[in-house]
mmCIF file of C-alpha atoms and ligand atoms in Angstrom:
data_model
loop_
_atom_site.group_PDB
_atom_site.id
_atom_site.type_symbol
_atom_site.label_atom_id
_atom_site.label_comp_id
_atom_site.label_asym_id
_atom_site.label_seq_id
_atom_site.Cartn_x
_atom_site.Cartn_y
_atom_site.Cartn_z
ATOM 1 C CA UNK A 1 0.000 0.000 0.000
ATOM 2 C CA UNK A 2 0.988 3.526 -0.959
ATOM 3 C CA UNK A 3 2.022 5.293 2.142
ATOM 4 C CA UNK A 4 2.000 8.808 0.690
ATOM 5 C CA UNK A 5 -0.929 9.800 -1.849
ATOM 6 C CA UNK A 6 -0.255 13.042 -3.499
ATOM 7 C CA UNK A 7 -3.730 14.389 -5.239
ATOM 8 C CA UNK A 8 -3.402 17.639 -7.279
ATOM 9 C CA UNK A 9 -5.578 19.818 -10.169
ATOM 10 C CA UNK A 10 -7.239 22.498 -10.835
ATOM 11 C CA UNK A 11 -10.161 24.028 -8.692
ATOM 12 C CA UNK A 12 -13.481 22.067 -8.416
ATOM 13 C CA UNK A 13 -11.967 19.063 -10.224
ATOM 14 C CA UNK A 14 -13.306 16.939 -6.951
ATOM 15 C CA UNK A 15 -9.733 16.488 -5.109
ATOM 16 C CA UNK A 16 -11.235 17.014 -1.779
ATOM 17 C CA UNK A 17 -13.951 15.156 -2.124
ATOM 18 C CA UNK A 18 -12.031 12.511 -3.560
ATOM 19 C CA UNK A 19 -9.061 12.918 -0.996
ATOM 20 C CA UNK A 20 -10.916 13.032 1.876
ATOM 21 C CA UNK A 21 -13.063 9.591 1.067
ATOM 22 C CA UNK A 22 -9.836 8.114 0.225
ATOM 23 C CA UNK A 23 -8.181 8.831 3.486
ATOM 24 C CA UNK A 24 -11.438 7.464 5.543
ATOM 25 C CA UNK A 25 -11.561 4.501 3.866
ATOM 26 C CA UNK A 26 -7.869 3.762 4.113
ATOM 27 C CA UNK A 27 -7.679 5.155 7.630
ATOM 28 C CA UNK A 28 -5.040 7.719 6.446
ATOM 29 C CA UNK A 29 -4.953 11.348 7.660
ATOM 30 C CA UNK A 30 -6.294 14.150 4.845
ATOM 31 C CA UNK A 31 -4.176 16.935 4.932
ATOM 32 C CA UNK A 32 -6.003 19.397 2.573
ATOM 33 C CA UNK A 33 -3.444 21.991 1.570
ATOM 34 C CA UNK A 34 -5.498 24.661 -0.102
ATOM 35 C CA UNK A 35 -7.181 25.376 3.236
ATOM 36 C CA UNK A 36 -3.534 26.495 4.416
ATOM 37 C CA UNK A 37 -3.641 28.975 1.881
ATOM 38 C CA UNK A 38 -7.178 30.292 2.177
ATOM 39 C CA UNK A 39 -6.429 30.204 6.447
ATOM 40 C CA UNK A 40 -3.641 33.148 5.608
ATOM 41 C CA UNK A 41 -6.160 34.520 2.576
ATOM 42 C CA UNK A 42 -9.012 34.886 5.228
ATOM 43 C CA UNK A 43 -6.302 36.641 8.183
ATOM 44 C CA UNK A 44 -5.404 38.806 5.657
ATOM 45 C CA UNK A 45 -8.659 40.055 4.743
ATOM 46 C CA UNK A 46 -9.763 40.190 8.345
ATOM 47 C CA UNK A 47 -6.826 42.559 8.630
ATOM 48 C CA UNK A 48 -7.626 44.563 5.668
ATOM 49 C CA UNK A 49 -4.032 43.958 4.487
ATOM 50 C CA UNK A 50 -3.457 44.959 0.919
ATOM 51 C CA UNK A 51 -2.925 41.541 -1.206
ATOM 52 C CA UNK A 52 -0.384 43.108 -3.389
ATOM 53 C CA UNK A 53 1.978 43.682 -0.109
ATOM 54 C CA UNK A 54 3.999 40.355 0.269
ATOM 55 C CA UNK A 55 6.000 41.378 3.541
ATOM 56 C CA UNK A 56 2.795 41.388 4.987
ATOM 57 C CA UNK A 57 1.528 38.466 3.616
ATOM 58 C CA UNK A 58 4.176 36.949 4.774
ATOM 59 C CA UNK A 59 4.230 38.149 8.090
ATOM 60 C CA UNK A 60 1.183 36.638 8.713
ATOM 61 C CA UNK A 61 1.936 33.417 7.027
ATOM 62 C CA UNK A 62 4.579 33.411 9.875
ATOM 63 C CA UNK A 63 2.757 34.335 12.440
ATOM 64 C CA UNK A 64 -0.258 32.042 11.991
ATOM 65 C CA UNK A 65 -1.140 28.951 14.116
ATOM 66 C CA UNK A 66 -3.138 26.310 11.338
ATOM 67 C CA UNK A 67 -4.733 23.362 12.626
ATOM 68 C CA UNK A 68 -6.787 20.512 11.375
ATOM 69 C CA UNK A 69 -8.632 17.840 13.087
ATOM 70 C CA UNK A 70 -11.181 15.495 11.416
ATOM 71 C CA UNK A 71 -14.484 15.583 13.339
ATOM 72 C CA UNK A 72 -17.719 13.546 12.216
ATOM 73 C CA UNK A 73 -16.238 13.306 9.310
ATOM 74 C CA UNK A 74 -15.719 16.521 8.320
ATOM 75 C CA UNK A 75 -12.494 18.212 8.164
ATOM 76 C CA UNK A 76 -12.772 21.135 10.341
ATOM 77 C CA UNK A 77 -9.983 24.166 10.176
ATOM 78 C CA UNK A 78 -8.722 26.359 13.200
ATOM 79 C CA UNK A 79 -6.657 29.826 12.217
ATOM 80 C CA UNK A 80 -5.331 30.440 16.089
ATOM 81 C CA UNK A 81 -7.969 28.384 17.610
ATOM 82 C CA UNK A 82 -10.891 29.644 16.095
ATOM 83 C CA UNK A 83 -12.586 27.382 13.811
ATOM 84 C CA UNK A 84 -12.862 29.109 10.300
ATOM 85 C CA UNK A 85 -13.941 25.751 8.503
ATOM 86 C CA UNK A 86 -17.039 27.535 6.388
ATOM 87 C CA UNK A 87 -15.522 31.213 6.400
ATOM 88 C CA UNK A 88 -12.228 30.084 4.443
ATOM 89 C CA UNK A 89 -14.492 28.297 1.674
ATOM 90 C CA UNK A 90 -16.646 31.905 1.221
ATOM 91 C CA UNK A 91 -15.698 33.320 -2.737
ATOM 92 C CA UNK A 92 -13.922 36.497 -1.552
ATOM 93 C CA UNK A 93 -11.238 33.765 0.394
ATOM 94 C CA UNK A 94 -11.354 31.481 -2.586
ATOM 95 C CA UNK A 95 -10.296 34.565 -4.809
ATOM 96 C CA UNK A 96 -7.781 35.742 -2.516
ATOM 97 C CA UNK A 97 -6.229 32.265 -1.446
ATOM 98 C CA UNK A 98 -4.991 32.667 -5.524
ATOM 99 C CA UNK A 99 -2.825 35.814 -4.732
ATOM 100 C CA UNK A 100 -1.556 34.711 -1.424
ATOM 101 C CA UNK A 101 -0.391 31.582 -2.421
ATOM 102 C CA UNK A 102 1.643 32.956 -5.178
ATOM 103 C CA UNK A 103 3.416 34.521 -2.547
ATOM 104 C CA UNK A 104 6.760 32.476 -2.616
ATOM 105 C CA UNK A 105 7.444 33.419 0.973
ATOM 106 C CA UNK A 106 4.097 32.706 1.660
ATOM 107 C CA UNK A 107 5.269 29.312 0.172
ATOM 108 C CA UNK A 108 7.896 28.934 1.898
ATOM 109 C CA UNK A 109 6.085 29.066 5.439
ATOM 110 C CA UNK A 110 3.538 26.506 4.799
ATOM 111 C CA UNK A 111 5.391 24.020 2.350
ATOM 112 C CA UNK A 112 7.627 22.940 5.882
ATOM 113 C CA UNK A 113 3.869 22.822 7.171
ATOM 114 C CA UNK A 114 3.447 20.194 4.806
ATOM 115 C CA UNK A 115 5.955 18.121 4.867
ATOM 116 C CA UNK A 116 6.214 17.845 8.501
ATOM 117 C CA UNK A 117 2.549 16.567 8.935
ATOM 118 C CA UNK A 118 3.048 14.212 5.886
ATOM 119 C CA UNK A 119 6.396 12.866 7.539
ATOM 120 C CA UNK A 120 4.289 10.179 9.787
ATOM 121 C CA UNK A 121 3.293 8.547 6.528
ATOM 122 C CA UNK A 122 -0.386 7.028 5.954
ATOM 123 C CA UNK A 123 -1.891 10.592 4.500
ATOM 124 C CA UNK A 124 -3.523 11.838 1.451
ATOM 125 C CA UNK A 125 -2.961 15.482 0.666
ATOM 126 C CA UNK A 126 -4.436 17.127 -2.237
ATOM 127 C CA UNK A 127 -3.210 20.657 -3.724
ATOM 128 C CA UNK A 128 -1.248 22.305 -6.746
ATOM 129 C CA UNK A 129 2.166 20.987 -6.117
ATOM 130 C CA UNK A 130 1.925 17.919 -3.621
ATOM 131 C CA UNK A 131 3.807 16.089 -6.432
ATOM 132 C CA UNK A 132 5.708 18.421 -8.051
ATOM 133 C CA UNK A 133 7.216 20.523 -4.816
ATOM 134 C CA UNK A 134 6.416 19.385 -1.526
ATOM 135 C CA UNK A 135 6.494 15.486 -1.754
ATOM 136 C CA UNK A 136 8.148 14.914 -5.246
ATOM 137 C CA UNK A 137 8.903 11.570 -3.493
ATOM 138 C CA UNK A 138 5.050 11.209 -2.764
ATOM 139 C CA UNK A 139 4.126 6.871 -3.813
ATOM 140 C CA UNK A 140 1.272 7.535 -5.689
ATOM 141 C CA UNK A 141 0.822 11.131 -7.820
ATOM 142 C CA UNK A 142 -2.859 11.728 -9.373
ATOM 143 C CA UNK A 143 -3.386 14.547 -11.189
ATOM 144 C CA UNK A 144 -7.234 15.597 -10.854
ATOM 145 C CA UNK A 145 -9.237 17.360 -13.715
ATOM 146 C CA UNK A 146 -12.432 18.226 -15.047
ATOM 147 C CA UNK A 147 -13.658 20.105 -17.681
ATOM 148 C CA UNK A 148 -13.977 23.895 -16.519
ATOM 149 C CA UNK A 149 -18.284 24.082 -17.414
ATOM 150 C CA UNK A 150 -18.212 20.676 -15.139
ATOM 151 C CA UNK A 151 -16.320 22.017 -12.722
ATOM 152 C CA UNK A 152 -17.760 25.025 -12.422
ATOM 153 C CA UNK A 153 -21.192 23.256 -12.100
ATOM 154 C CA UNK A 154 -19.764 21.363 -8.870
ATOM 155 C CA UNK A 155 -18.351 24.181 -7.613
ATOM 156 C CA UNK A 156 -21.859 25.936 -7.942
ATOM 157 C CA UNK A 157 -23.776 23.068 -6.341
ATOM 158 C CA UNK A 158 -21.359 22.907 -3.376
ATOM 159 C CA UNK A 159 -22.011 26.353 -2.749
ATOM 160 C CA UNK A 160 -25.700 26.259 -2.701
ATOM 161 C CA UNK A 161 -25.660 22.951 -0.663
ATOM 162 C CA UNK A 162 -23.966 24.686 1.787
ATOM 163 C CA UNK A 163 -26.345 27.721 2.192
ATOM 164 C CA UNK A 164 -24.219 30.342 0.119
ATOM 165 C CA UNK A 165 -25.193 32.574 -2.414
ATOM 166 C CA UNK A 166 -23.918 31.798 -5.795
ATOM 167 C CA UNK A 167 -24.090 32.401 -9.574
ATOM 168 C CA UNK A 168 -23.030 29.764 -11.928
ATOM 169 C CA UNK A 169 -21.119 32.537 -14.359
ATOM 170 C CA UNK A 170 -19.478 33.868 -11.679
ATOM 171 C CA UNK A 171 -18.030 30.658 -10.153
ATOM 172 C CA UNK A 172 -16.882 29.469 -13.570
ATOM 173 C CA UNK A 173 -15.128 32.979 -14.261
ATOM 174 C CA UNK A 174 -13.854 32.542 -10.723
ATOM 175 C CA UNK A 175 -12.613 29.052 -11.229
ATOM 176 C CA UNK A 176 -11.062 29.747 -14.511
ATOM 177 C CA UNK A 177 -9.057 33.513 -13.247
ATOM 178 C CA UNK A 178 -7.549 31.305 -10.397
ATOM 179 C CA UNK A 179 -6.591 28.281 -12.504
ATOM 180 C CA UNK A 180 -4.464 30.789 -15.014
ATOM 181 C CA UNK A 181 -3.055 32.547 -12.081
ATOM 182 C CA UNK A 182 -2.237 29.335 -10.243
ATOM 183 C CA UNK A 183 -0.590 27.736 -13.720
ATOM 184 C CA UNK A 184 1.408 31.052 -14.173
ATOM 185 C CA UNK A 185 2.810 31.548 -11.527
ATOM 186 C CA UNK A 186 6.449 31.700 -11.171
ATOM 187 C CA UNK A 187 6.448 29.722 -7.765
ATOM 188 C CA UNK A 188 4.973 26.344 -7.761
ATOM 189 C CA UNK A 189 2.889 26.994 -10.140
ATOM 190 C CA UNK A 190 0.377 23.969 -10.976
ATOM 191 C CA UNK A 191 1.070 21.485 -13.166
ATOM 192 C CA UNK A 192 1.332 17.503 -13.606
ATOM 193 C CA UNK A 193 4.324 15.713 -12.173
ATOM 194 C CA UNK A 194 5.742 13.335 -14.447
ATOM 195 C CA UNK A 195 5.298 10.205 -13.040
ATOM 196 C CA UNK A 196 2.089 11.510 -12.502
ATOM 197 C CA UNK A 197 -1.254 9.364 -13.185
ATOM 198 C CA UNK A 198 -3.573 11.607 -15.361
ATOM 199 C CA UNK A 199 -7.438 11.294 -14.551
ATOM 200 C CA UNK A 200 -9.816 13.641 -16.218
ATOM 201 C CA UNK A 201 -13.363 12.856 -14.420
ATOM 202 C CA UNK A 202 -15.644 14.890 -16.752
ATOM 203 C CA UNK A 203 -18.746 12.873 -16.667
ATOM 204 C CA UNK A 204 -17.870 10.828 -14.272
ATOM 205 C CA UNK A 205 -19.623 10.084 -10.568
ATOM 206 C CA UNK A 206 -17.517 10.327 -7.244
ATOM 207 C CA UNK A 207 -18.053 6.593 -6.539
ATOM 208 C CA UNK A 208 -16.271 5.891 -10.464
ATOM 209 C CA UNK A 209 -13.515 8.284 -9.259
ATOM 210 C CA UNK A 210 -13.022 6.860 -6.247
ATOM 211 C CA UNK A 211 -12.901 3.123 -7.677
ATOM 212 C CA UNK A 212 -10.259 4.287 -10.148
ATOM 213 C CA UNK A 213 -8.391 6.387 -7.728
ATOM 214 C CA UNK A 214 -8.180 3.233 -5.109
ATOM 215 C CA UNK A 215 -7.346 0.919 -8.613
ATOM 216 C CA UNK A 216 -4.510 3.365 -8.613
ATOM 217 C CA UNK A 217 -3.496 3.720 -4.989
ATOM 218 C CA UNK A 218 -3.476 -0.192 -4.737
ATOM 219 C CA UNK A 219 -1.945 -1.214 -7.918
HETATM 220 O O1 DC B 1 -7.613 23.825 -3.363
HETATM 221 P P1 DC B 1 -8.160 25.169 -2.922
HETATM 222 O O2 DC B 1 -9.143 25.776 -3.884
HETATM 223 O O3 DC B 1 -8.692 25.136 -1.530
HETATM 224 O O4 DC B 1 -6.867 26.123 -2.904
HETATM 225 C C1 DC B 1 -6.940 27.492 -2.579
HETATM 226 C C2 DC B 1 -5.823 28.242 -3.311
HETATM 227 O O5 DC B 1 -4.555 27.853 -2.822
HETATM 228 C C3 DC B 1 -5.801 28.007 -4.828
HETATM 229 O O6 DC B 1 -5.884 29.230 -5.520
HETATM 230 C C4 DC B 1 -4.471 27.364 -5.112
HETATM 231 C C5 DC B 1 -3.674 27.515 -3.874
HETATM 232 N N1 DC B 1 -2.959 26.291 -3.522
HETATM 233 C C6 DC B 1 -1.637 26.230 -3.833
HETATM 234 O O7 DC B 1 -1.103 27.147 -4.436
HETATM 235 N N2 DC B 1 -0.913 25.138 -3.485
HETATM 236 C C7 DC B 1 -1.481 24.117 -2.846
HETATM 237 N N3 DC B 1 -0.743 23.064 -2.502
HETATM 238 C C8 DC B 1 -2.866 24.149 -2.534
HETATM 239 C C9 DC B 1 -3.586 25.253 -2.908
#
């Protein structure tokens, strides 16, 4: 069995989803990256700090205290003890996560972050550059993808399920601004590992994912 699953693609391509059922049925630990990002996204917004200032960004990359801890199943995220799981996931964090992660010394904060909580083995994390940067020795690489309408559509339906406002035209604009900025970015920008396995999962349900993924992650 793989003892390090590395998951990444572009927004709303279902890594989470898929990550996070992976890791329960395994018993593994999810480590879900991009809520790193969005944790120093949301402080900075709470802070009103300018997201083209990088020393600050930085700053508070430094200076924040992220923790996860799996409860009921869901994977709930604390930014200094307070339990942001459903503010970090609001659109105005999701477009500013982009930004702050391009940050390389933002990078270079959480990226130890990482790699230390992946260093006890048995864990899925999903991101941008899981295989590529942080755990280029990861066992099993997936890269994650959906057409961007598709996407966008799951993206949109998560939203409403969860009681937010949402327009479909907006999420796919959204979802396709962050994508270019997260694939052109000079630091770690996203992109499929070599070695890794390719999965596009346009049309496809999360239990046909998740068969294929586990084909993968036992093979
Ligand atoms: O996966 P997500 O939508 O929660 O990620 C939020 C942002 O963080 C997204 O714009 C990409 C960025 N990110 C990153 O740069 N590297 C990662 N390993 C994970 C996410």
């Amino acid at each position: 069995m793989k003892n390090i699953i590395a998951i990444d693609g572009p927004a709303g391509a279902g890594k989470s989803t898929i990550a996070k059922s992976l890791a329960q049925e395994l018993a593994y630990l999810y480590i879900d990256t991009g809520a790193m990002y969005r944790a120093v996204a949301y402080q900075a917004l709470q802070n009103d700090v300018d997201l083209a200032d990088e020393a600050k960004l930085a700053q508070i990359a430094a200076d924040v205290q992220i923790d996860m801890r799996l409860q009921d199943g869901e994977n709930l995220i604390f930014l200094n003890g307070q339990n942001v799981t459903r503010e970090i996931r609001l659109p105005e964090v999701s477009a500013a996560a982009s930004p702050v992660s391009a940050v390389a010394q933002v990078r270079e904060y959480m990226v130890p972050k990482q790699r230390e909580l992946a260093a006890r083995g048995r864990v899925v994390l999903d991101g941008r550059d899981i295989g590529t940067v942080v755990l280029p020795q990861a066992d099993c690489k997936i890269y994650l993808t959906a057409s961007l309408d598709e996407r966008a559509e799951r993206r949109y339906k998560e939203l409403l399920a969860k009681g937010l406002p949402a327009d479909l035209n907006e999420v796919r604009q959204d979802i396709d601004e962050r994508d270019y900025r997260d694939m052109h970015r000079e630091t770690s920008p996203l992109r499929q590992a070599e070695d890794a396995v390719y999965l596009d999962t346009t049309g496809l349900s999360i239990e046909d994912v998740l068969l294929a993924v586990r084909h993968l992650v036992e093979a």
